[in-house]
Coordinates of C-alpha atoms in Angstrom, one line a residue:
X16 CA 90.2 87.9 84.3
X17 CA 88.7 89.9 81.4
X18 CA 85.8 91.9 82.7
X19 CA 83.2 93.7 80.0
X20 CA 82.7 97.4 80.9
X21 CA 79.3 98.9 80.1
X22 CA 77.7 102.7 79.5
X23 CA 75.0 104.4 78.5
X24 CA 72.5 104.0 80.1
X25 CA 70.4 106.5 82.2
X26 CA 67.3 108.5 82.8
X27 CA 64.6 108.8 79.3
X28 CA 61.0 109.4 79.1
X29 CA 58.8 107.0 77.1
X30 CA 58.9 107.0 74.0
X31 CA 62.9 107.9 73.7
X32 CA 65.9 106.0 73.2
X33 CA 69.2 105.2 74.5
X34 CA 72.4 103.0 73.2
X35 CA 74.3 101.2 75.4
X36 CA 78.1 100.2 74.8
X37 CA 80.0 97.0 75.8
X38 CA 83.7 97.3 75.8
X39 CA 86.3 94.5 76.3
X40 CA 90.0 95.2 76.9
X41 CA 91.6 91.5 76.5
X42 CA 89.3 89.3 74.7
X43 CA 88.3 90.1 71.0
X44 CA 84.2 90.6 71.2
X45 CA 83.9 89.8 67.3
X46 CA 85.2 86.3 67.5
X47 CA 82.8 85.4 70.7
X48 CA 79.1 85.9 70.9
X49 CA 78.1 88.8 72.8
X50 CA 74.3 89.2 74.8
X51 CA 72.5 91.7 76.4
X52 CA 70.7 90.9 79.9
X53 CA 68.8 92.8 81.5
X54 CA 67.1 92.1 85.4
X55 CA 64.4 94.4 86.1
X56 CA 62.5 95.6 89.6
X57 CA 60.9 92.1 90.7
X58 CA 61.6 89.7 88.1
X59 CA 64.5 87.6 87.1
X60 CA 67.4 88.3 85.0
X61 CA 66.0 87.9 81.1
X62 CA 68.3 87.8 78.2
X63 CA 67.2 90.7 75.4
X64 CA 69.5 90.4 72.4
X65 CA 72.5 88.4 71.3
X66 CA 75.2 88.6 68.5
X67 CA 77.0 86.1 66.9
X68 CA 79.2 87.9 64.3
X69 CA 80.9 84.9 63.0
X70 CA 78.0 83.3 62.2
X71 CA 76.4 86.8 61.2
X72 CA 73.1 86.1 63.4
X73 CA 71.1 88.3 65.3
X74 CA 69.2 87.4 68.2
X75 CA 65.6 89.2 70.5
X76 CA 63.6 88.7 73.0
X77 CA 59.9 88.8 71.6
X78 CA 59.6 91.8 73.9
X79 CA 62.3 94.1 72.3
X80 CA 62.2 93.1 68.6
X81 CA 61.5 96.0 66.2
X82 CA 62.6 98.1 68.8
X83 CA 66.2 97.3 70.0
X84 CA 69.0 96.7 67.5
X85 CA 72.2 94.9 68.3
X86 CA 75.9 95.6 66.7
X87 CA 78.9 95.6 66.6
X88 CA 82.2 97.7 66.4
X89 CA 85.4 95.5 64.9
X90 CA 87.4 98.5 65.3
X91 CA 86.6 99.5 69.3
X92 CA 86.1 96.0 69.9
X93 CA 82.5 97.2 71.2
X94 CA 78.9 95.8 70.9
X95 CA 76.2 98.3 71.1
X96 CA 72.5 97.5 71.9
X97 CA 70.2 100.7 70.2
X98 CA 67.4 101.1 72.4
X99 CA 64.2 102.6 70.6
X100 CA 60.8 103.2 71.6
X101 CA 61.2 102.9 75.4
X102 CA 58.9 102.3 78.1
X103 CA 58.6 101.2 81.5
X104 CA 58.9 97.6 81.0
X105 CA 62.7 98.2 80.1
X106 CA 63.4 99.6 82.9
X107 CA 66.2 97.6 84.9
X108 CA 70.0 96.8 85.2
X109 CA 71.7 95.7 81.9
X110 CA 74.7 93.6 81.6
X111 CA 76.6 92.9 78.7
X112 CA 77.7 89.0 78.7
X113 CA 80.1 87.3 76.6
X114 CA 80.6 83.2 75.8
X115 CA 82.6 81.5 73.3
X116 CA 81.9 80.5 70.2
X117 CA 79.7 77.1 69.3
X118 CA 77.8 75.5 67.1
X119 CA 74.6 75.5 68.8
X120 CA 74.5 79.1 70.1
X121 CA 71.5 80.4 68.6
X122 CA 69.1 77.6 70.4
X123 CA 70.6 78.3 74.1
X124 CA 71.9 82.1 73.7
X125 CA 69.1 83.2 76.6
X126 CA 70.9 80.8 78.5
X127 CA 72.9 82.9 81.3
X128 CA 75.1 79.4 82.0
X129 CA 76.8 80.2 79.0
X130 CA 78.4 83.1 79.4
X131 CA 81.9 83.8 81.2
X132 CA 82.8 86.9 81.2
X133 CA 80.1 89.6 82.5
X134 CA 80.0 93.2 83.0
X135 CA 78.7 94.9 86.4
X136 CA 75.4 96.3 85.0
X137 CA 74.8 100.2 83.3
X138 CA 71.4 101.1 84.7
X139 CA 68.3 101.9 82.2
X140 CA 65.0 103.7 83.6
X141 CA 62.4 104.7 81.8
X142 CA 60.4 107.2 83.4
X143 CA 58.3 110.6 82.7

């Protein structure tokens, strides 16, 4: 059973940024969407960014866009989520999430249900 393996994340201040890393060793990221979720203090598990590289589309939550930038690595077989602008409201666990291709991905990518392979969380807080 594949499982995704992230990093990066860790301790900023407000205001700075981080990039976290998703890494799969026996499935091939680029041919299978990839999301970010993240579950902060409180409140439920929330999806924050998705790529479909396939069908060269880009996905944000309405809370990270402009700030957060998702992409991926062919080569490392990695997707990266770029993390700008940071505050507290990003604070929280994220997990990288991957689900196979289809058709209708881009109107039910925040959907968790989707996904079948999942990392075990890299830990983000943002804190002065």
């Amino acid at each position: 059973q594949e499982q995704l393996v992230e990093s990066g994340g860790g301790l900023v201040q407000p205001g700075g940024s981080l990039t976290l890393s998703c890494t799969a060793s026996t499935i091939t990221l680029r041919s299978r969407a990839v999301a970010w979720f993240r579950q902060s203090p409180g409140k439920e598990r929330e999806a924050v960014s998705a790529i479909s590289r396939s069908a060269g589309s880009t996905y944000y939550a309405d809370s990270v866009k402009g700030r957060f930038t998702i992409s991926g690595d062919n080569g490392k077989n990695t997707v990266f989520l770029q993390m700008n602008s940071l505050n507290s409201e990003d604070t929280g666990v994220y997990y990288c999430a991957s689900a196979p291709r289809i058709a209708t991905y881009g109107a039910y990518w925040t959907d968790s249900a989707l996904y079948n392979y999942w990392g075990q969380g890299t830990q983000v807080t943002v804190s002065s």
